[in-house]
Amino acid sequence: MRIGIVLYPTFGGSGVVATELGKALARNGHEVHFISYSQPVRMDAFQQGVFFHEVMVPDYPLFDFDPYEVALTSALVRTALQEKLDLIHVHYAIPHAPAAFMAREILKTKGRFVPFITTLHGTDITLVGKDKSYEPVISFAINLSDAVTAVSAYLKEETLKHFSITKNIEVIYNFIDPIAIAEEKKECSKATTAPNGEKVIMHISNFRKVKRVQDVVQAFRIIASKIPSKLIMVGDGPERNMAENLAVDLGIREQCMFIGKVKNSLSILPCADVFFLPSASESFGLSALEAMACGIPVIGSNAGGLPEVQIHGKTGFLSEVGDYQDMAKNTLKILSSPSQYQEFSKHCIEQADLFRLDLILPQYENLYNRVFKEFTSF
Ligand code: GMT
């Protein structure tokens, strides 16, 4: 098949999932065309069957706000015609689903029938999509998609709760690629991050409010007061300064490393002993899954889709949102004995194995085939 994939090219989970999905589809013989405003971060080397089309938004002094959706729609129409796309798959509803809807309708007027699938990732529903400024358009674009998927059962329920949805939403979980993990694992050396054998607590995110990075720092203070440890904070975003200042105020700044954005989190994850994801809401928690695949137990919040990914008491622990004291207590429990830690680590690898790429990829391929057949049979 010739598939167009629309995505955010940045470090966020939806972009990572979309890029890894596209690369895997190309390895399976499909032709994949990524369409975005810049090259996806995880699309870093030439790969047979993978193409990138940059959406250019022309500068014009009249515009206070660049009409990205219009430029994206035009790019979709152009790419679909030139590359003879069979199907378009958009990741993150805003503004990708409305643009794909518009492109599909324009293509119809040109005698080309190109269905589109929308994958909901999280904040496109739970934070941004719900906002009244976007809701009517998002509801419409979801209902008029040729198929809709959500990355967790929680996200599906949230979508049904907050929008008037007439379309069936299928759950297709996020995935990990064991081959990529094995390759990246070689990159990281604990000798540099924890030279004196300290335990390493790690958090990776875009440092938005929803990630509650302050809870990571607060919990770390308690952990560090009991065992020699280091905190590695990976990523960047609006809450980074606050977290760094908090570390200073708590007198633990020396034990914390704020390293900023890392292109591929898999390259640093194996340096961790415990991974923290205390979000206020998390539709899936791809970074937690990646940590588990590396055998790293997860301390998280009992929020959103996280309980669908990790098992409380087996692959880590889930606490109530904001209860950093409980999170610290649970971390110390995991780290209290090497044999206990090994048990958690083993369960993490087993649990992450249920989300292997080779189990998830056919679900997308089946969906593509079904949608393509249904759409072209009219
Ligand atoms: O985590 C973020 O804020 C980024 C966001 C994105 O769309 O890039 O992540 C969302 O999609 C990921 C991939 O499906 C999920 O693993 C994350 O849980 C989800 N984030 C939230 O729901 C906050």
PDB file of N, CA and C in Angstrom, residues 180-261:
ATOM      1  N   ALA A 180      15.044  -2.318  18.056  1.00  0.00           N
ATOM      2  CA  ALA A 180      15.563  -0.963  18.317  1.00  0.00           C
ATOM      3  C   ALA A 180      16.059  -0.864  19.755  1.00  0.00           C
ATOM      4  N   ILE A 181      15.366  -1.475  20.663  1.00  0.00           N
ATOM      5  CA  ILE A 181      15.768  -1.404  22.077  1.00  0.00           C
ATOM      6  C   ILE A 181      17.104  -2.097  22.279  1.00  0.00           C
ATOM      7  N   ALA A 182      17.264  -3.263  21.671  1.00  0.00           N
ATOM      8  CA  ALA A 182      18.529  -4.006  21.808  1.00  0.00           C
ATOM      9  C   ALA A 182      19.685  -3.172  21.248  1.00  0.00           C
ATOM     10  N   GLU A 183      19.449  -2.488  20.132  1.00  0.00           N
ATOM     11  CA  GLU A 183      20.508  -1.680  19.511  1.00  0.00           C
ATOM     12  C   GLU A 183      20.877  -0.484  20.382  1.00  0.00           C
ATOM     13  N   GLU A 184      19.858   0.236  20.876  1.00  0.00           N
ATOM     14  CA  GLU A 184      20.098   1.458  21.639  1.00  0.00           C
ATOM     15  C   GLU A 184      20.725   1.165  22.991  1.00  0.00           C
ATOM     16  N   LYS A 185      20.417  -0.004  23.548  1.00  0.00           N
ATOM     17  CA  LYS A 185      20.891  -0.363  24.883  1.00  0.00           C
ATOM     18  C   LYS A 185      22.411  -0.263  24.998  1.00  0.00           C
ATOM     19  N   LYS A 186      23.083  -0.491  23.863  1.00  0.00           N
ATOM     20  CA  LYS A 186      24.549  -0.473  23.871  1.00  0.00           C
ATOM     21  C   LYS A 186      25.086   0.926  24.137  1.00  0.00           C
ATOM     22  N   GLU A 187      24.248   1.948  23.869  1.00  0.00           N
ATOM     23  CA  GLU A 187      24.717   3.334  23.907  1.00  0.00           C
ATOM     24  C   GLU A 187      25.037   3.862  25.303  1.00  0.00           C
ATOM     25  N   CYS A 188      24.290   3.400  26.310  1.00  0.00           N
ATOM     26  CA  CYS A 188      24.310   4.091  27.587  1.00  0.00           C
ATOM     27  C   CYS A 188      25.233   3.434  28.613  1.00  0.00           C
ATOM     28  N   SER A 189      26.044   4.251  29.282  1.00  0.00           N
ATOM     29  CA  SER A 189      26.928   3.691  30.300  1.00  0.00           C
ATOM     30  C   SER A 189      26.639   4.358  31.644  1.00  0.00           C
ATOM     31  N   LYS A 190      26.353   3.541  32.630  1.00  0.00           N
ATOM     32  CA  LYS A 190      26.022   4.072  33.954  1.00  0.00           C
ATOM     33  C   LYS A 190      27.250   4.685  34.637  1.00  0.00           C
ATOM     34  N   ALA A 191      28.434   4.298  34.142  1.00  0.00           N
ATOM     35  CA  ALA A 191      29.665   4.786  34.756  1.00  0.00           C
ATOM     36  C   ALA A 191      29.744   6.316  34.705  1.00  0.00           C
ATOM     37  N   THR A 192      29.166   6.911  33.689  1.00  0.00           N
ATOM     38  CA  THR A 192      29.251   8.370  33.569  1.00  0.00           C
ATOM     39  C   THR A 192      28.160   9.076  34.385  1.00  0.00           C
ATOM     40  N   THR A 193      26.978   8.455  34.447  1.00  0.00           N
ATOM     41  CA  THR A 193      25.877   9.141  35.145  1.00  0.00           C
ATOM     42  C   THR A 193      25.898   8.873  36.651  1.00  0.00           C
ATOM     43  N   ALA A 194      26.325   7.691  37.051  1.00  0.00           N
ATOM     44  CA  ALA A 194      26.347   7.357  38.483  1.00  0.00           C
ATOM     45  C   ALA A 194      27.666   6.658  38.800  1.00  0.00           C
ATOM     46  N   PRO A 195      28.772   7.435  38.796  1.00  0.00           N
ATOM     47  CA  PRO A 195      30.106   6.821  38.903  1.00  0.00           C
ATOM     48  C   PRO A 195      30.350   6.104  40.229  1.00  0.00           C
ATOM     49  N   ASN A 196      29.601   6.464  41.263  1.00  0.00           N
ATOM     50  CA  ASN A 196      29.842   5.820  42.569  1.00  0.00           C
ATOM     51  C   ASN A 196      28.766   4.794  42.915  1.00  0.00           C
ATOM     52  N   GLY A 197      28.140   4.275  41.872  1.00  0.00           N
ATOM     53  CA  GLY A 197      27.142   3.221  42.089  1.00  0.00           C
ATOM     54  C   GLY A 197      25.826   3.718  42.653  1.00  0.00           C
ATOM     55  N   GLU A 198      25.553   5.021  42.508  1.00  0.00           N
ATOM     56  CA  GLU A 198      24.278   5.555  43.003  1.00  0.00           C
ATOM     57  C   GLU A 198      23.116   4.938  42.217  1.00  0.00           C
ATOM     58  N   LYS A 199      21.945   4.904  42.823  1.00  0.00           N
ATOM     59  CA  LYS A 199      20.735   4.481  42.113  1.00  0.00           C
ATOM     60  C   LYS A 199      20.265   5.657  41.247  1.00  0.00           C
ATOM     61  N   VAL A 200      19.839   5.336  40.043  1.00  0.00           N
ATOM     62  CA  VAL A 200      19.444   6.408  39.130  1.00  0.00           C
ATOM     63  C   VAL A 200      17.915   6.423  38.938  1.00  0.00           C
ATOM     64  N   ILE A 201      17.331   7.549  39.302  1.00  0.00           N
ATOM     65  CA  ILE A 201      15.901   7.785  39.081  1.00  0.00           C
ATOM     66  C   ILE A 201      15.811   8.632  37.818  1.00  0.00           C
ATOM     67  N   MET A 202      14.935   8.266  36.903  1.00  0.00           N
ATOM     68  CA  MET A 202      14.862   9.017  35.637  1.00  0.00           C
ATOM     69  C   MET A 202      13.429   9.413  35.302  1.00  0.00           C
ATOM     70  N   HIS A 203      13.323  10.586  34.693  1.00  0.00           N
ATOM     71  CA  HIS A 203      12.027  11.040  34.176  1.00  0.00           C
ATOM     72  C   HIS A 203      12.262  11.587  32.778  1.00  0.00           C
ATOM     73  N   ILE A 204      11.384  11.230  31.857  1.00  0.00           N
ATOM     74  CA  ILE A 204      11.483  11.758  30.490  1.00  0.00           C
ATOM     75  C   ILE A 204      10.118  12.313  30.104  1.00  0.00           C
ATOM     76  N   SER A 205      10.093  13.563  29.671  1.00  0.00           N
ATOM     77  CA  SER A 205       8.818  14.109  29.187  1.00  0.00           C
ATOM     78  C   SER A 205       9.049  15.438  28.479  1.00  0.00           C
ATOM     79  N   ASN A 206       7.929  16.054  28.107  1.00  0.00           N
ATOM     80  CA  ASN A 206       8.005  17.389  27.501  1.00  0.00           C
ATOM     81  C   ASN A 206       7.821  18.486  28.558  1.00  0.00           C
ATOM     82  N   PHE A 207       7.916  18.132  29.820  1.00  0.00           N
ATOM     83  CA  PHE A 207       7.878  19.085  30.939  1.00  0.00           C
ATOM     84  C   PHE A 207       6.682  20.031  30.864  1.00  0.00           C
ATOM     85  N   ARG A 208       5.538  19.458  30.484  1.00  0.00           N
ATOM     86  CA  ARG A 208       4.322  20.269  30.542  1.00  0.00           C
ATOM     87  C   ARG A 208       3.677  20.053  31.899  1.00  0.00           C
ATOM     88  N   LYS A 209       2.747  20.938  32.236  1.00  0.00           N
ATOM     89  CA  LYS A 209       2.102  20.906  33.556  1.00  0.00           C
ATOM     90  C   LYS A 209       1.534  19.528  33.880  1.00  0.00           C
ATOM     91  N   VAL A 210       0.931  18.904  32.841  1.00  0.00           N
ATOM     92  CA  VAL A 210       0.270  17.612  33.025  1.00  0.00           C
ATOM     93  C   VAL A 210       1.248  16.520  33.514  1.00  0.00           C
ATOM     94  N   LYS A 211       2.548  16.720  33.313  1.00  0.00           N
ATOM     95  CA  LYS A 211       3.551  15.711  33.692  1.00  0.00           C
ATOM     96  C   LYS A 211       3.910  15.763  35.179  1.00  0.00           C
ATOM     97  N   ARG A 212       3.569  16.843  35.858  1.00  0.00           N
ATOM     98  CA  ARG A 212       3.804  16.994  37.298  1.00  0.00           C
ATOM     99  C   ARG A 212       5.270  16.708  37.665  1.00  0.00           C
ATOM    100  N   VAL A 213       6.178  17.377  36.977  1.00  0.00           N
ATOM    101  CA  VAL A 213       7.607  17.136  37.209  1.00  0.00           C
ATOM    102  C   VAL A 213       8.027  17.501  38.637  1.00  0.00           C
ATOM    103  N   GLN A 214       7.245  18.407  39.286  1.00  0.00           N
ATOM    104  CA  GLN A 214       7.578  18.765  40.664  1.00  0.00           C
ATOM    105  C   GLN A 214       7.471  17.546  41.592  1.00  0.00           C
ATOM    106  N   ASP A 215       6.568  16.621  41.258  1.00  0.00           N
ATOM    107  CA  ASP A 215       6.429  15.418  42.089  1.00  0.00           C
ATOM    108  C   ASP A 215       7.676  14.521  41.979  1.00  0.00           C
ATOM    109  N   VAL A 216       8.289  14.540  40.800  1.00  0.00           N
ATOM    110  CA  VAL A 216       9.513  13.745  40.614  1.00  0.00           C
ATOM    111  C   VAL A 216      10.586  14.291  41.550  1.00  0.00           C
ATOM    112  N   VAL A 217      10.733  15.621  41.552  1.00  0.00           N
ATOM    113  CA  VAL A 217      11.787  16.252  42.361  1.00  0.00           C
ATOM    114  C   VAL A 217      11.503  16.041  43.855  1.00  0.00           C
ATOM    115  N   GLN A 218      10.252  16.227  44.249  1.00  0.00           N
ATOM    116  CA  GLN A 218       9.877  16.056  45.673  1.00  0.00           C
ATOM    117  C   GLN A 218      10.130  14.606  46.130  1.00  0.00           C
ATOM    118  N   ALA A 219       9.718  13.658  45.290  1.00  0.00           N
ATOM    119  CA  ALA A 219       9.909  12.247  45.654  1.00  0.00           C
ATOM    120  C   ALA A 219      11.403  11.932  45.734  1.00  0.00           C
ATOM    121  N   PHE A 220      12.162  12.513  44.785  1.00  0.00           N
ATOM    122  CA  PHE A 220      13.593  12.238  44.770  1.00  0.00           C
ATOM    123  C   PHE A 220      14.277  12.717  46.056  1.00  0.00           C
ATOM    124  N   ARG A 221      13.818  13.860  46.574  1.00  0.00           N
ATOM    125  CA  ARG A 221      14.425  14.364  47.822  1.00  0.00           C
ATOM    126  C   ARG A 221      14.305  13.306  48.931  1.00  0.00           C
ATOM    127  N   ILE A 222      13.152  12.672  49.015  1.00  0.00           N
ATOM    128  CA  ILE A 222      12.939  11.657  50.059  1.00  0.00           C
ATOM    129  C   ILE A 222      13.827  10.431  49.778  1.00  0.00           C
ATOM    130  N   ILE A 223      13.858  10.023  48.509  1.00  0.00           N
ATOM    131  CA  ILE A 223      14.660   8.836  48.137  1.00  0.00           C
ATOM    132  C   ILE A 223      16.142   9.094  48.449  1.00  0.00           C
ATOM    133  N   ALA A 224      16.611  10.287  48.016  1.00  0.00           N
ATOM    134  CA  ALA A 224      18.035  10.611  48.178  1.00  0.00           C
ATOM    135  C   ALA A 224      18.422  10.736  49.654  1.00  0.00           C
ATOM    136  N   SER A 225      17.442  11.015  50.516  1.00  0.00           N
ATOM    137  CA  SER A 225      17.763  11.122  51.943  1.00  0.00           C
ATOM    138  C   SER A 225      17.967   9.732  52.563  1.00  0.00           C
ATOM    139  N   LYS A 226      17.551   8.690  51.843  1.00  0.00           N
ATOM    140  CA  LYS A 226      17.664   7.317  52.370  1.00  0.00           C
ATOM    141  C   LYS A 226      18.769   6.512  51.696  1.00  0.00           C
ATOM    142  N   ILE A 227      18.921   6.695  50.365  1.00  0.00           N
ATOM    143  CA  ILE A 227      19.958   5.936  49.651  1.00  0.00           C
ATOM    144  C   ILE A 227      20.710   6.851  48.688  1.00  0.00           C
ATOM    145  N   PRO A 228      21.999   6.567  48.460  1.00  0.00           N
ATOM    146  CA  PRO A 228      22.730   7.411  47.501  1.00  0.00           C
ATOM    147  C   PRO A 228      22.083   7.297  46.124  1.00  0.00           C
ATOM    148  N   SER A 229      21.682   8.404  45.572  1.00  0.00           N
ATOM    149  CA  SER A 229      20.984   8.332  44.281  1.00  0.00           C
ATOM    150  C   SER A 229      21.166   9.606  43.471  1.00  0.00           C
ATOM    151  N   LYS A 230      20.835   9.461  42.205  1.00  0.00           N
ATOM    152  CA  LYS A 230      20.926  10.585  41.253  1.00  0.00           C
ATOM    153  C   LYS A 230      19.586  10.702  40.541  1.00  0.00           C
ATOM    154  N   LEU A 231      19.255  11.928  40.152  1.00  0.00           N
ATOM    155  CA  LEU A 231      18.028  12.134  39.374  1.00  0.00           C
ATOM    156  C   LEU A 231      18.412  12.644  37.991  1.00  0.00           C
ATOM    157  N   ILE A 232      17.950  11.936  36.973  1.00  0.00           N
ATOM    158  CA  ILE A 232      18.205  12.410  35.604  1.00  0.00           C
ATOM    159  C   ILE A 232      16.878  12.827  34.983  1.00  0.00           C
ATOM    160  N   MET A 233      16.788  14.097  34.653  1.00  0.00           N
ATOM    161  CA  MET A 233      15.571  14.657  34.057  1.00  0.00           C
ATOM    162  C   MET A 233      15.853  14.894  32.568  1.00  0.00           C
ATOM    163  N   VAL A 234      15.107  14.209  31.712  1.00  0.00           N
ATOM    164  CA  VAL A 234      15.349  14.278  30.272  1.00  0.00           C
ATOM    165  C   VAL A 234      14.169  14.976  29.590  1.00  0.00           C
ATOM    166  N   GLY A 235      14.477  15.951  28.757  1.00  0.00           N
ATOM    167  CA  GLY A 235      13.424  16.665  28.029  1.00  0.00           C
ATOM    168  C   GLY A 235      13.433  18.132  28.397  1.00  0.00           C
ATOM    169  N   ASP A 236      12.514  18.850  27.805  1.00  0.00           N
ATOM    170  CA  ASP A 236      12.448  20.287  28.066  1.00  0.00           C
ATOM    171  C   ASP A 236      11.007  20.760  27.884  1.00  0.00           C
ATOM    172  N   GLY A 237      10.694  21.887  28.461  1.00  0.00           N
ATOM    173  CA  GLY A 237       9.332  22.411  28.339  1.00  0.00           C
ATOM    174  C   GLY A 237       9.073  23.452  29.405  1.00  0.00           C
ATOM    175  N   PRO A 238       7.829  23.930  29.453  1.00  0.00           N
ATOM    176  CA  PRO A 238       7.499  25.084  30.301  1.00  0.00           C
ATOM    177  C   PRO A 238       7.775  24.900  31.793  1.00  0.00           C
ATOM    178  N   GLU A 239       7.782  23.674  32.306  1.00  0.00           N
ATOM    179  CA  GLU A 239       7.935  23.468  33.749  1.00  0.00           C
ATOM    180  C   GLU A 239       9.380  23.176  34.167  1.00  0.00           C
ATOM    181  N   ARG A 240      10.310  23.224  33.214  1.00  0.00           N
ATOM    182  CA  ARG A 240      11.690  22.849  33.546  1.00  0.00           C
ATOM    183  C   ARG A 240      12.323  23.793  34.575  1.00  0.00           C
ATOM    184  N   ASN A 241      12.159  25.105  34.356  1.00  0.00           N
ATOM    185  CA  ASN A 241      12.769  26.060  35.285  1.00  0.00           C
ATOM    186  C   ASN A 241      12.251  25.868  36.697  1.00  0.00           C
ATOM    187  N   MET A 242      10.930  25.672  36.788  1.00  0.00           N
ATOM    188  CA  MET A 242      10.307  25.478  38.099  1.00  0.00           C
ATOM    189  C   MET A 242      10.927  24.248  38.784  1.00  0.00           C
ATOM    190  N   ALA A 243      11.112  23.169  38.011  1.00  0.00           N
ATOM    191  CA  ALA A 243      11.660  21.941  38.589  1.00  0.00           C
ATOM    192  C   ALA A 243      13.101  22.152  39.037  1.00  0.00           C
ATOM    193  N   GLU A 244      13.875  22.872  38.232  1.00  0.00           N
ATOM    194  CA  GLU A 244      15.281  23.135  38.602  1.00  0.00           C
ATOM    195  C   GLU A 244      15.341  23.995  39.856  1.00  0.00           C
ATOM    196  N   ASN A 245      14.473  25.027  39.919  1.00  0.00           N
ATOM    197  CA  ASN A 245      14.448  25.892  41.105  1.00  0.00           C
ATOM    198  C   ASN A 245      14.034  25.116  42.341  1.00  0.00           C
ATOM    199  N   LEU A 246      13.087  24.213  42.169  1.00  0.00           N
ATOM    200  CA  LEU A 246      12.634  23.403  43.301  1.00  0.00           C
ATOM    201  C   LEU A 246      13.788  22.538  43.830  1.00  0.00           C
ATOM    202  N   ALA A 247      14.561  21.990  42.900  1.00  0.00           N
ATOM    203  CA  ALA A 247      15.715  21.167  43.303  1.00  0.00           C
ATOM    204  C   ALA A 247      16.717  22.015  44.103  1.00  0.00           C
ATOM    205  N   VAL A 248      16.886  23.281  43.700  1.00  0.00           N
ATOM    206  CA  VAL A 248      17.776  24.190  44.439  1.00  0.00           C
ATOM    207  C   VAL A 248      17.198  24.428  45.838  1.00  0.00           C
ATOM    208  N   ASP A 249      15.920  24.777  45.881  1.00  0.00           N
ATOM    209  CA  ASP A 249      15.262  25.074  47.172  1.00  0.00           C
ATOM    210  C   ASP A 249      15.322  23.880  48.130  1.00  0.00           C
ATOM    211  N   LEU A 250      15.234  22.680  47.579  1.00  0.00           N
ATOM    212  CA  LEU A 250      15.228  21.482  48.432  1.00  0.00           C
ATOM    213  C   LEU A 250      16.649  21.017  48.779  1.00  0.00           C
ATOM    214  N   GLY A 251      17.640  21.734  48.222  1.00  0.00           N
ATOM    215  CA  GLY A 251      19.040  21.420  48.541  1.00  0.00           C
ATOM    216  C   GLY A 251      19.554  20.142  47.892  1.00  0.00           C
ATOM    217  N   ILE A 252      18.961  19.771  46.743  1.00  0.00           N
ATOM    218  CA  ILE A 252      19.380  18.522  46.085  1.00  0.00           C
ATOM    219  C   ILE A 252      19.869  18.758  44.652  1.00  0.00           C
ATOM    220  N   ARG A 253      20.104  20.022  44.301  1.00  0.00           N
ATOM    221  CA  ARG A 253      20.443  20.348  42.910  1.00  0.00           C
ATOM    222  C   ARG A 253      21.682  19.583  42.426  1.00  0.00           C
ATOM    223  N   GLU A 254      22.646  19.383  43.353  1.00  0.00           N
ATOM    224  CA  GLU A 254      23.895  18.700  42.993  1.00  0.00           C
ATOM    225  C   GLU A 254      23.667  17.261  42.520  1.00  0.00           C
ATOM    226  N   GLN A 255      22.619  16.652  43.068  1.00  0.00           N
ATOM    227  CA  GLN A 255      22.352  15.248  42.703  1.00  0.00           C
ATOM    228  C   GLN A 255      21.446  15.121  41.477  1.00  0.00           C
ATOM    229  N   CYS A 256      21.058  16.269  40.908  1.00  0.00           N
ATOM    230  CA  CYS A 256      20.119  16.233  39.774  1.00  0.00           C
ATOM    231  C   CYS A 256      20.822  16.651  38.484  1.00  0.00           C
ATOM    232  N   MET A 257      20.507  15.949  37.421  1.00  0.00           N
ATOM    233  CA  MET A 257      21.012  16.342  36.101  1.00  0.00           C
ATOM    234  C   MET A 257      19.815  16.657  35.210  1.00  0.00           C
ATOM    235  N   PHE A 258      19.715  17.902  34.754  1.00  0.00           N
ATOM    236  CA  PHE A 258      18.664  18.258  33.789  1.00  0.00           C
ATOM    237  C   PHE A 258      19.350  18.277  32.435  1.00  0.00           C
ATOM    238  N   ILE A 259      19.168  17.237  31.653  1.00  0.00           N
ATOM    239  CA  ILE A 259      20.003  17.148  30.447  1.00  0.00           C
ATOM    240  C   ILE A 259      19.337  17.661  29.178  1.00  0.00           C
ATOM    241  N   GLY A 260      18.076  18.080  29.260  1.00  0.00           N
ATOM    242  CA  GLY A 260      17.398  18.613  28.078  1.00  0.00           C
ATOM    243  C   GLY A 260      16.937  17.503  27.141  1.00  0.00           C
ATOM    244  N   LYS A 261      16.671  17.913  25.904  1.00  0.00           N
ATOM    245  CA  LYS A 261      16.079  16.957  24.954  1.00  0.00           C
ATOM    246  C   LYS A 261      17.102  15.938  24.465  1.00  0.00           C
TER     247      LYS A 261
END
